[in-house]
Amino acid sequence: MKRIAADWITDTATQNICHMLTGAGYECYFVGGCVRNTILNVTVNDVDISTNALPDRVMELAKDAGLHPIPTGIDHGTVTVIASGTPFEITTYRRDIETDGRRAVVAFSDTIIDDARRRDFTMNALYADQNGLISDPLNGLPDLLAHRVRFIEDADRRIKEDYLRILRFFRFHAWYGDINEGLDAEGLAASAANLAGLESISKERIGAELKKLLTATDPAPSIASMAASGVLNTILPGAGAKYLPVLVHLEENTKPNPIRRLAALGGGNTEALLRLSKAESRHLQKLRDDIGSTRSPAELGYRLGPDMALDIMLLRAALFETPFDPESKKQIEIGANAKFPVVAADLMPAYQDARLGDKLSNLKAKWIKSGFALTKEQLLV
């Protein structure tokens, strides 16, 4: 493959950005995810650009072209330029001169090879010019086409530059790797040898990476390798990989949900260890509360809504290793659409305050037990 073609390349805004740089005599290359995903025919979400133009010069060129530059990471070489409402991250070629496993001190470079060598995986060191012509300075294209996630040059060194790359290694395998081939042996060994480095990474970054991994179509092989290498227990003590493949199998035709899959991993104090949002924490806790409850699918649908109820029924089947009953979905929908026919005013003034709440709860329980069949008149007898 010599060239890529895509609408995002020929888009007027994209080409205006490219001409802004090349017209002034600078290099301009699309890099990373946009090139990788186009080759794999996967959706491209954003376009990153590398250039030998220094950040201040990029700012000047953008202003001269009537575009809107934002110095989002100018100290590290990145300027975001808005063209026709679309943001483009433009980053000057860089090389690392010092790293501590979390952040790097960089120096600007004028060669694409320096820029490529500081990246994580060979499949992310692919470039393409404004016409889609591919540049592959580190021979990453064969790895990408073989769905092989491989660290650039020395895996141990790449990981020591940023320990979060351990989790990225497993995530990229889940998203882009060949499941049948397994993970790259050198990368796996380097990940296992650098577990202590994960303690220096913020919980927010770890949580974000794990959620992205769990959103892959089938993250089970990657999670199993994380467990075998000690990575999973390092970031989530007590977690296990046993039930995830069962859950993934049961999820057929169901959109992947990282919180549902987190519940299948188990472990303690997940919310704090991964710095989950309040909404995510509530979701996870509700799943845990009802996995072992006796609530029927219909009651779950009524009380928690169809999505949460389905999560719980899938988790019950996976964790208790029982078949998933397709009839559960119908019962969940019945419950989710049911409307309790009694309101507080129907019980007043005979019931007030706490007695009113208790009576409503008792009637609702009776109504649910009837399969939502009892009418208002029957309940108020």
mmCIF file of C-alpha atoms in Angstrom:
data_model
loop_
_atom_site.group_PDB
_atom_site.id
_atom_site.type_symbol
_atom_site.label_atom_id
_atom_site.label_comp_id
_atom_site.label_asym_id
_atom_site.label_seq_id
_atom_site.Cartn_x
_atom_site.Cartn_y
_atom_site.Cartn_z
ATOM 1 C CA MET A 1 0.000 0.000 0.000
ATOM 2 C CA LYS A 2 1.462 3.322 -1.115
ATOM 3 C CA ARG A 3 -1.404 5.754 -0.642
ATOM 4 C CA ILE A 4 -4.560 6.256 1.389
ATOM 5 C CA ALA A 5 -7.737 7.944 0.216
ATOM 6 C CA ALA A 6 -10.506 9.328 2.398
ATOM 7 C CA ASP A 7 -12.995 12.172 2.514
ATOM 8 C CA TRP A 8 -11.238 13.693 5.512
ATOM 9 C CA ILE A 9 -8.073 14.119 3.432
ATOM 10 C CA THR A 10 -9.754 15.933 0.543
ATOM 11 C CA ASP A 11 -11.946 18.012 2.854
ATOM 12 C CA THR A 12 -11.461 21.724 2.213
ATOM 13 C CA ALA A 13 -10.607 22.492 5.847
ATOM 14 C CA THR A 14 -7.942 19.772 5.907
ATOM 15 C CA GLN A 15 -6.378 20.911 2.672
ATOM 16 C CA ASN A 16 -6.371 24.537 3.841
ATOM 17 C CA ILE A 17 -4.349 23.497 6.893
ATOM 18 C CA CYS A 18 -1.910 21.588 4.697
ATOM 19 C CA HIS A 19 -1.467 24.458 2.234
ATOM 20 C CA MET A 20 -0.915 26.821 5.152
ATOM 21 C CA LEU A 21 2.214 24.839 6.039
ATOM 22 C CA THR A 22 3.486 23.584 2.690
ATOM 23 C CA GLY A 23 2.889 26.960 1.042
ATOM 24 C CA ALA A 24 5.357 28.456 3.499
ATOM 25 C CA GLY A 25 7.948 25.768 2.734
ATOM 26 C CA TYR A 26 7.295 23.441 5.702
ATOM 27 C CA GLU A 27 6.545 19.747 5.823
ATOM 28 C CA CYS A 28 3.026 18.575 6.656
ATOM 29 C CA TYR A 29 2.120 14.995 7.496
ATOM 30 C CA PHE A 30 -1.004 13.368 8.881
ATOM 31 C CA VAL A 31 0.092 11.004 11.629
ATOM 32 C CA GLY A 32 -1.088 8.352 14.038
ATOM 33 C CA GLY A 33 -4.705 7.335 14.437
ATOM 34 C CA CYS A 34 -6.102 9.015 11.348
ATOM 35 C CA VAL A 35 -3.621 7.195 9.093
ATOM 36 C CA ARG A 36 -3.861 3.904 10.987
ATOM 37 C CA ASN A 37 -7.658 3.864 11.020
ATOM 38 C CA THR A 38 -7.963 4.813 7.369
ATOM 39 C CA ILE A 39 -5.755 1.887 6.382
ATOM 40 C CA LEU A 40 -7.892 -0.419 8.555
ATOM 41 C CA ASN A 41 -11.123 1.132 7.269
ATOM 42 C CA VAL A 42 -12.049 2.218 10.788
ATOM 43 C CA THR A 43 -13.761 5.505 11.676
ATOM 44 C CA VAL A 44 -11.422 8.500 11.978
ATOM 45 C CA ASN A 45 -12.402 10.790 14.862
ATOM 46 C CA ASP A 46 -9.713 13.455 14.620
ATOM 47 C CA VAL A 47 -6.827 14.488 12.434
ATOM 48 C CA ASP A 48 -3.357 15.056 13.894
ATOM 49 C CA ILE A 49 -0.623 16.732 11.897
ATOM 50 C CA SER A 50 3.155 16.742 12.301
ATOM 51 C CA THR A 51 5.417 19.395 10.868
ATOM 52 C CA ASN A 52 8.936 20.794 11.059
ATOM 53 C CA ALA A 53 7.500 24.276 11.613
ATOM 54 C CA LEU A 54 8.048 25.530 15.160
ATOM 55 C CA PRO A 55 4.934 26.225 17.273
ATOM 56 C CA ASP A 56 5.267 30.012 17.186
ATOM 57 C CA ARG A 57 5.584 29.854 13.422
ATOM 58 C CA VAL A 58 2.451 27.694 13.197
ATOM 59 C CA MET A 59 0.609 30.335 15.230
ATOM 60 C CA GLU A 60 1.773 33.050 12.840
ATOM 61 C CA LEU A 61 0.869 31.106 9.725
ATOM 62 C CA ALA A 62 -2.601 30.290 11.055
ATOM 63 C CA LYS A 63 -3.325 33.938 11.860
ATOM 64 C CA ASP A 64 -2.052 35.038 8.467
ATOM 65 C CA ALA A 65 -4.351 32.481 6.822
ATOM 66 C CA GLY A 66 -7.360 33.811 8.711
ATOM 67 C CA LEU A 67 -7.614 30.684 10.856
ATOM 68 C CA HIS A 68 -7.964 30.451 14.618
ATOM 69 C CA PRO A 69 -4.880 29.064 16.430
ATOM 70 C CA ILE A 70 -5.016 27.996 20.094
ATOM 71 C CA PRO A 71 -1.759 27.287 22.003
ATOM 72 C CA THR A 72 -3.197 24.158 23.657
ATOM 73 C CA GLY A 73 0.190 22.564 24.312
ATOM 74 C CA ILE A 74 2.632 25.011 22.839
ATOM 75 C CA ASP A 75 5.412 24.223 25.336
ATOM 76 C CA HIS A 76 5.345 20.648 24.059
ATOM 77 C CA GLY A 77 4.994 21.702 20.455
ATOM 78 C CA THR A 78 1.240 21.461 19.919
ATOM 79 C CA VAL A 79 -1.010 24.141 18.478
ATOM 80 C CA THR A 80 -4.692 23.502 17.775
ATOM 81 C CA VAL A 81 -5.872 25.305 14.653
ATOM 82 C CA ILE A 82 -9.580 25.699 13.964
ATOM 83 C CA ALA A 83 -10.495 25.623 10.265
ATOM 84 C CA SER A 84 -14.168 25.764 9.231
ATOM 85 C CA GLY A 85 -15.143 24.749 12.748
ATOM 86 C CA THR A 86 -12.882 21.674 12.745
ATOM 87 C CA PRO A 87 -9.954 21.449 15.204
ATOM 88 C CA PHE A 88 -6.590 20.168 13.947
ATOM 89 C CA GLU A 89 -3.743 19.422 16.354
ATOM 90 C CA ILE A 90 -0.486 20.469 14.729
ATOM 91 C CA THR A 91 2.641 19.320 16.531
ATOM 92 C CA THR A 92 6.245 20.113 15.754
ATOM 93 C CA TYR A 93 8.578 17.141 15.262
ATOM 94 C CA ARG A 94 9.997 16.232 18.673
ATOM 95 C CA ARG A 95 12.465 13.995 20.392
ATOM 96 C CA ASP A 96 12.559 13.082 24.078
ATOM 97 C CA ILE A 97 15.585 14.265 25.994
ATOM 98 C CA GLU A 98 14.364 13.239 29.469
ATOM 99 C CA THR A 99 11.502 11.110 30.804
ATOM 100 C CA ASP A 100 10.359 10.005 34.247
ATOM 101 C CA GLY A 101 7.698 7.473 33.331
ATOM 102 C CA ARG A 102 4.872 9.999 33.435
ATOM 103 C CA ARG A 103 5.942 13.015 31.397
ATOM 104 C CA ALA A 104 8.726 13.870 29.015
ATOM 105 C CA VAL A 105 11.018 16.821 28.434
ATOM 106 C CA VAL A 106 11.142 17.264 24.688
ATOM 107 C CA ALA A 107 13.294 19.101 22.194
ATOM 108 C CA PHE A 108 12.030 20.138 18.792
ATOM 109 C CA SER A 109 13.458 18.364 15.787
ATOM 110 C CA ASP A 110 13.457 18.931 12.059
ATOM 111 C CA THR A 111 13.349 15.269 11.041
ATOM 112 C CA ILE A 112 10.391 12.933 10.829
ATOM 113 C CA ILE A 113 12.467 9.976 12.028
ATOM 114 C CA ASP A 114 12.998 11.622 15.439
ATOM 115 C CA ASP A 115 9.269 12.215 15.685
ATOM 116 C CA ALA A 116 8.499 8.605 14.771
ATOM 117 C CA ARG A 117 10.958 7.075 17.238
ATOM 118 C CA ARG A 118 9.370 8.790 20.257
ATOM 119 C CA ARG A 119 5.961 7.219 19.597
ATOM 120 C CA ASP A 120 4.687 4.056 21.283
ATOM 121 C CA PHE A 121 3.778 1.419 18.691
ATOM 122 C CA THR A 122 4.947 0.873 15.144
ATOM 123 C CA MET A 123 1.365 1.080 13.865
ATOM 124 C CA ASN A 124 1.140 4.615 15.305
ATOM 125 C CA ALA A 125 4.298 5.816 13.540
ATOM 126 C CA LEU A 126 2.688 5.943 10.091
ATOM 127 C CA TYR A 127 2.482 9.242 8.228
ATOM 128 C CA ALA A 128 0.761 10.455 5.080
ATOM 129 C CA ASP A 129 1.183 13.683 3.149
ATOM 130 C CA GLN A 130 -1.630 15.932 1.983
ATOM 131 C CA ASN A 131 -2.159 13.709 -1.064
ATOM 132 C CA GLY A 132 -2.393 10.546 1.014
ATOM 133 C CA LEU A 133 1.079 9.242 0.115
ATOM 134 C CA ILE A 134 2.244 7.065 3.010
ATOM 135 C CA SER A 135 5.572 7.550 4.755
ATOM 136 C CA ASP A 136 6.672 4.645 6.967
ATOM 137 C CA PRO A 137 10.008 5.542 8.605
ATOM 138 C CA LEU A 138 9.990 2.611 11.068
ATOM 139 C CA ASN A 139 8.434 -0.095 8.883
ATOM 140 C CA GLY A 140 5.203 -0.124 10.864
ATOM 141 C CA LEU A 141 2.893 -0.845 7.932
ATOM 142 C CA PRO A 142 3.573 -4.619 7.886
ATOM 143 C CA ASP A 143 2.748 -4.750 11.604
ATOM 144 C CA LEU A 144 -0.492 -2.856 11.090
ATOM 145 C CA LEU A 145 -1.597 -5.033 8.180
ATOM 146 C CA ALA A 146 -0.812 -8.126 10.266
ATOM 147 C CA HIS A 147 -2.726 -6.645 13.236
ATOM 148 C CA ARG A 148 0.438 -6.894 15.324
ATOM 149 C CA VAL A 149 0.784 -4.401 18.204
ATOM 150 C CA ARG A 150 4.516 -3.949 18.687
ATOM 151 C CA PHE A 151 6.493 -1.356 20.619
ATOM 152 C CA ILE A 152 8.891 0.803 18.651
ATOM 153 C CA GLU A 153 12.442 -0.550 18.968
ATOM 154 C CA ASP A 154 12.961 -1.534 22.636
ATOM 155 C CA ALA A 155 9.724 -2.316 24.507
ATOM 156 C CA ASP A 156 11.238 -1.836 27.965
ATOM 157 C CA ARG A 157 12.580 1.581 27.052
ATOM 158 C CA ARG A 158 9.275 2.692 25.516
ATOM 159 C CA ILE A 159 7.430 1.668 28.677
ATOM 160 C CA LYS A 160 9.876 3.420 30.990
ATOM 161 C CA GLU A 161 9.220 6.628 29.033
ATOM 162 C CA ASP A 162 5.549 6.452 30.034
ATOM 163 C CA TYR A 163 4.245 3.591 32.177
ATOM 164 C CA LEU A 164 0.711 4.165 30.927
ATOM 165 C CA ARG A 165 1.927 2.517 27.725
ATOM 166 C CA ILE A 166 1.527 -0.806 29.530
ATOM 167 C CA LEU A 167 -2.233 -0.338 29.523
ATOM 168 C CA ARG A 168 -2.183 1.112 26.015
ATOM 169 C CA PHE A 169 -0.429 -2.057 24.854
ATOM 170 C CA PHE A 170 -3.328 -4.203 26.051
ATOM 171 C CA ARG A 171 -5.932 -1.714 24.825
ATOM 172 C CA PHE A 172 -4.463 -1.504 21.339
ATOM 173 C CA HIS A 173 -4.344 -5.273 21.132
ATOM 174 C CA ALA A 174 -8.036 -5.416 22.083
ATOM 175 C CA TRP A 175 -8.927 -2.882 19.403
ATOM 176 C CA TYR A 176 -6.473 -3.627 16.599
ATOM 177 C CA GLY A 177 -4.598 -6.842 17.384
ATOM 178 C CA ASP A 178 -5.029 -10.328 15.978
ATOM 179 C CA ILE A 179 -6.748 -12.212 18.794
ATOM 180 C CA ASN A 180 -5.685 -15.565 17.361
ATOM 181 C CA GLU A 181 -2.010 -14.597 17.398
ATOM 182 C CA GLY A 182 -1.904 -13.324 20.980
ATOM 183 C CA LEU A 183 0.102 -10.417 22.301
ATOM 184 C CA ASP A 184 3.661 -9.586 21.274
ATOM 185 C CA ALA A 185 5.965 -11.586 23.561
ATOM 186 C CA GLU A 186 8.530 -8.812 24.037
ATOM 187 C CA GLY A 187 5.845 -6.281 24.903
ATOM 188 C CA LEU A 188 4.176 -8.678 27.323
ATOM 189 C CA ALA A 189 7.469 -9.434 29.107
ATOM 190 C CA ALA A 190 8.329 -5.742 29.374
ATOM 191 C CA SER A 191 4.885 -4.983 30.778
ATOM 192 C CA ALA A 192 5.247 -7.669 33.455
ATOM 193 C CA ALA A 193 8.723 -6.378 34.356
ATOM 194 C CA ASN A 194 7.509 -2.816 34.914
ATOM 195 C CA LEU A 195 4.437 -3.293 37.105
ATOM 196 C CA ALA A 196 5.778 -0.992 39.808
ATOM 197 C CA GLY A 197 5.759 1.885 37.336
ATOM 198 C CA LEU A 198 1.969 1.789 37.180
ATOM 199 C CA GLU A 199 1.888 3.131 40.751
ATOM 200 C CA SER A 200 3.216 6.452 39.456
ATOM 201 C CA ILE A 201 0.319 6.895 37.023
ATOM 202 C CA SER A 202 -2.748 8.845 38.110
ATOM 203 C CA LYS A 203 -5.886 6.852 38.802
ATOM 204 C CA GLU A 204 -7.789 9.003 36.292
ATOM 205 C CA ARG A 205 -5.470 7.999 33.451
ATOM 206 C CA ILE A 206 -5.584 4.340 34.449
ATOM 207 C CA GLY A 207 -9.374 4.406 34.646
ATOM 208 C CA ALA A 208 -9.689 6.095 31.259
ATOM 209 C CA GLU A 209 -7.436 3.505 29.595
ATOM 210 C CA LEU A 210 -9.210 0.542 31.173
ATOM 211 C CA LYS A 211 -12.628 1.848 30.139
ATOM 212 C CA LYS A 212 -11.426 2.321 26.568
ATOM 213 C CA LEU A 213 -10.074 -1.235 26.587
ATOM 214 C CA LEU A 214 -13.358 -2.621 27.909
ATOM 215 C CA THR A 215 -15.268 -0.855 25.143
ATOM 216 C CA ALA A 216 -13.583 -2.999 22.477
ATOM 217 C CA THR A 217 -15.754 -5.622 20.803
ATOM 218 C CA ASP A 218 -13.955 -8.436 22.629
ATOM 219 C CA PRO A 219 -11.566 -7.300 25.358
ATOM 220 C CA ALA A 220 -11.460 -10.724 27.047
ATOM 221 C CA PRO A 221 -8.139 -11.967 25.547
ATOM 222 C CA SER A 222 -6.370 -8.731 26.510
ATOM 223 C CA ILE A 223 -7.818 -8.806 30.015
ATOM 224 C CA ALA A 224 -6.762 -12.444 30.389
ATOM 225 C CA SER A 225 -3.211 -11.495 29.424
ATOM 226 C CA MET A 226 -3.321 -8.573 31.859
ATOM 227 C CA ALA A 227 -4.301 -10.999 34.606
ATOM 228 C CA ALA A 228 -1.592 -13.511 33.692
ATOM 229 C CA SER A 229 1.112 -10.834 33.619
ATOM 230 C CA GLY A 230 0.076 -9.281 36.948
ATOM 231 C CA VAL A 231 -1.083 -6.006 35.407
ATOM 232 C CA LEU A 232 -4.775 -6.456 36.234
ATOM 233 C CA ASN A 233 -4.192 -7.101 39.944
ATOM 234 C CA THR A 234 -1.750 -4.211 40.128
ATOM 235 C CA ILE A 235 -4.350 -1.674 38.997
ATOM 236 C CA LEU A 236 -7.422 -3.467 40.390
ATOM 237 C CA PRO A 237 -6.602 -5.779 43.318
ATOM 238 C CA GLY A 238 -8.925 -8.747 43.589
ATOM 239 C CA ALA A 239 -10.138 -8.501 40.001
ATOM 240 C CA GLY A 240 -10.207 -11.577 37.795
ATOM 241 C CA ALA A 241 -10.617 -12.436 34.117
ATOM 242 C CA LYS A 242 -12.696 -15.619 34.506
ATOM 243 C CA TYR A 243 -16.185 -14.284 33.822
ATOM 244 C CA LEU A 244 -15.506 -11.629 31.196
ATOM 245 C CA PRO A 245 -15.350 -13.994 28.171
ATOM 246 C CA VAL A 246 -18.656 -15.550 29.282
ATOM 247 C CA LEU A 247 -20.242 -12.096 29.526
ATOM 248 C CA VAL A 248 -18.886 -11.031 26.131
ATOM 249 C CA HIS A 249 -20.363 -14.170 24.590
ATOM 250 C CA LEU A 250 -23.752 -13.442 26.161
ATOM 251 C CA GLU A 251 -23.661 -9.821 25.011
ATOM 252 C CA GLU A 252 -24.275 -10.738 21.371
ATOM 253 C CA ASN A 253 -26.236 -7.917 19.678
ATOM 254 C CA THR A 254 -25.803 -5.798 22.826
ATOM 255 C CA LYS A 255 -23.660 -2.655 22.756
ATOM 256 C CA PRO A 256 -20.423 -3.015 24.783
ATOM 257 C CA ASN A 257 -20.609 -1.265 28.132
ATOM 258 C CA PRO A 258 -17.385 -0.778 30.125
ATOM 259 C CA ILE A 259 -19.142 -0.462 33.500
ATOM 260 C CA ARG A 260 -21.055 -3.711 32.988
ATOM 261 C CA ARG A 261 -17.783 -5.395 32.076
ATOM 262 C CA LEU A 262 -16.039 -3.844 35.076
ATOM 263 C CA ALA A 263 -18.662 -5.478 37.281
ATOM 264 C CA ALA A 264 -17.727 -8.851 35.774
ATOM 265 C CA LEU A 265 -14.069 -8.320 36.719
ATOM 266 C CA GLY A 266 -14.874 -7.934 40.399
ATOM 267 C CA GLY A 267 -12.299 -6.512 42.766
ATOM 268 C CA GLY A 268 -12.799 -4.041 45.564
ATOM 269 C CA ASN A 269 -12.852 -0.253 45.768
ATOM 270 C CA THR A 270 -13.065 -0.016 41.984
ATOM 271 C CA GLU A 271 -14.665 3.412 42.034
ATOM 272 C CA ALA A 272 -11.738 4.989 43.896
ATOM 273 C CA LEU A 273 -8.985 2.978 42.197
ATOM 274 C CA LEU A 274 -10.167 4.063 38.760
ATOM 275 C CA ARG A 275 -11.552 7.473 39.740
ATOM 276 C CA LEU A 276 -14.926 6.722 38.181
ATOM 277 C CA SER A 277 -17.408 9.554 37.792
ATOM 278 C CA LYS A 278 -20.332 9.781 40.181
ATOM 279 C CA ALA A 279 -22.690 8.463 37.500
ATOM 280 C CA GLU A 280 -20.376 5.540 36.705
ATOM 281 C CA SER A 281 -19.961 4.746 40.397
ATOM 282 C CA ARG A 282 -23.736 4.713 40.937
ATOM 283 C CA HIS A 283 -24.165 2.460 37.900
ATOM 284 C CA LEU A 284 -21.540 0.017 39.126
ATOM 285 C CA GLN A 285 -22.980 -0.084 42.643
ATOM 286 C CA LYS A 286 -26.511 -0.754 41.361
ATOM 287 C CA LEU A 287 -25.203 -3.633 39.273
ATOM 288 C CA ARG A 288 -23.418 -5.108 42.277
ATOM 289 C CA ASP A 289 -26.474 -4.676 44.525
ATOM 290 C CA ASP A 290 -28.812 -6.572 42.206
ATOM 291 C CA ILE A 291 -26.630 -9.290 40.695
ATOM 292 C CA GLY A 292 -27.402 -11.497 43.696
ATOM 293 C CA SER A 293 -30.893 -10.171 44.431
ATOM 294 C CA THR A 294 -34.141 -12.070 43.820
ATOM 295 C CA ARG A 295 -35.751 -9.290 41.814
ATOM 296 C CA SER A 296 -37.369 -10.571 38.634
ATOM 297 C CA PRO A 297 -36.425 -9.184 35.198
ATOM 298 C CA ALA A 298 -39.743 -7.347 35.089
ATOM 299 C CA GLU A 299 -39.195 -5.743 38.490
ATOM 300 C CA LEU A 300 -35.671 -4.743 37.508
ATOM 301 C CA GLY A 301 -37.028 -3.166 34.339
ATOM 302 C CA TYR A 302 -39.614 -1.230 36.323
ATOM 303 C CA ARG A 303 -37.300 -0.046 39.085
ATOM 304 C CA LEU A 304 -34.054 0.518 37.158
ATOM 305 C CA GLY A 305 -35.002 0.913 33.502
ATOM 306 C CA PRO A 306 -34.403 -1.464 30.583
ATOM 307 C CA ASP A 307 -30.677 -0.876 30.110
ATOM 308 C CA MET A 308 -29.669 -1.387 33.728
ATOM 309 C CA ALA A 309 -31.996 -4.370 34.046
ATOM 310 C CA LEU A 310 -30.459 -6.040 31.002
ATOM 311 C CA ASP A 311 -26.960 -5.409 32.397
ATOM 312 C CA ILE A 312 -27.932 -7.181 35.604
ATOM 313 C CA MET A 313 -29.511 -10.168 33.855
ATOM 314 C CA LEU A 314 -26.447 -10.592 31.627
ATOM 315 C CA LEU A 315 -24.148 -10.399 34.639
ATOM 316 C CA ARG A 316 -26.245 -12.908 36.582
ATOM 317 C CA ALA A 317 -25.970 -15.389 33.731
ATOM 318 C CA ALA A 318 -22.218 -14.831 33.366
ATOM 319 C CA LEU A 319 -21.254 -14.874 37.048
ATOM 320 C CA PHE A 320 -23.548 -17.758 37.986
ATOM 321 C CA GLU A 321 -22.628 -19.550 34.762
ATOM 322 C CA THR A 322 -26.224 -20.150 33.774
ATOM 323 C CA PRO A 323 -27.886 -19.736 30.352
ATOM 324 C CA PHE A 324 -29.346 -16.347 29.530
ATOM 325 C CA ASP A 325 -33.093 -16.639 29.019
ATOM 326 C CA PRO A 326 -34.167 -14.555 25.977
ATOM 327 C CA GLU A 327 -37.574 -14.214 27.599
ATOM 328 C CA SER A 328 -35.884 -11.921 30.147
ATOM 329 C CA LYS A 329 -35.745 -9.123 27.574
ATOM 330 C CA LYS A 330 -39.504 -9.259 27.059
ATOM 331 C CA GLN A 331 -40.120 -9.231 30.810
ATOM 332 C CA ILE A 332 -37.746 -6.289 31.231
ATOM 333 C CA GLU A 333 -39.660 -4.300 28.623
ATOM 334 C CA ILE A 334 -42.976 -5.114 30.311
ATOM 335 C CA GLY A 335 -41.647 -3.820 33.599
ATOM 336 C CA ALA A 336 -40.003 -0.760 32.058
ATOM 337 C CA ASN A 337 -43.281 0.276 30.437
ATOM 338 C CA ALA A 338 -45.514 -0.437 33.452
ATOM 339 C CA LYS A 339 -47.171 2.493 35.270
ATOM 340 C CA PHE A 340 -48.108 2.143 38.943
ATOM 341 C CA PRO A 341 -51.813 3.047 39.032
ATOM 342 C CA VAL A 342 -51.920 4.432 42.590
ATOM 343 C CA VAL A 343 -50.771 7.910 43.633
ATOM 344 C CA ALA A 344 -50.407 9.386 47.102
ATOM 345 C CA ALA A 345 -53.641 11.358 46.827
ATOM 346 C CA ASP A 346 -55.581 8.102 46.477
ATOM 347 C CA LEU A 347 -54.599 7.172 50.037
ATOM 348 C CA MET A 348 -55.115 10.514 51.731
ATOM 349 C CA PRO A 349 -56.271 11.581 54.234
ATOM 350 C CA ALA A 350 -56.486 8.068 55.685
ATOM 351 C CA TYR A 351 -52.695 7.812 55.481
ATOM 352 C CA GLN A 352 -50.241 10.598 56.250
ATOM 353 C CA ASP A 353 -46.473 11.090 56.521
ATOM 354 C CA ALA A 354 -44.468 7.867 57.089
ATOM 355 C CA ARG A 355 -47.619 5.692 57.060
ATOM 356 C CA LEU A 356 -48.439 7.052 53.597
ATOM 357 C CA GLY A 357 -45.007 6.120 52.253
ATOM 358 C CA ASP A 358 -45.163 2.669 53.794
ATOM 359 C CA LYS A 359 -48.626 2.030 52.340
ATOM 360 C CA LEU A 360 -47.542 3.099 48.881
ATOM 361 C CA SER A 361 -44.507 0.823 49.085
ATOM 362 C CA ASN A 362 -46.612 -2.137 50.214
ATOM 363 C CA LEU A 363 -49.139 -1.618 47.432
ATOM 364 C CA LYS A 364 -46.375 -1.266 44.855
ATOM 365 C CA ALA A 365 -44.760 -4.509 46.019
ATOM 366 C CA LYS A 366 -48.144 -6.251 45.769
ATOM 367 C CA TRP A 367 -48.682 -4.808 42.280
ATOM 368 C CA ILE A 368 -45.236 -5.889 41.082
ATOM 369 C CA LYS A 369 -45.731 -9.390 42.501
ATOM 370 C CA SER A 370 -48.942 -9.654 40.492
ATOM 371 C CA GLY A 371 -46.979 -9.062 37.317
ATOM 372 C CA PHE A 372 -48.326 -5.497 37.134
ATOM 373 C CA ALA A 373 -51.798 -6.948 36.652
ATOM 374 C CA LEU A 374 -53.675 -5.522 39.658
ATOM 375 C CA THR A 375 -55.755 -2.467 38.870
ATOM 376 C CA LYS A 376 -56.133 0.647 40.983
ATOM 377 C CA GLU A 377 -59.516 -0.532 42.222
ATOM 378 C CA GLN A 378 -58.157 -3.942 43.193
ATOM 379 C CA LEU A 379 -55.229 -2.380 45.052
ATOM 380 C CA LEU A 380 -57.416 0.030 47.005
ATOM 381 C CA VAL A 381 -59.917 -2.554 48.199
#
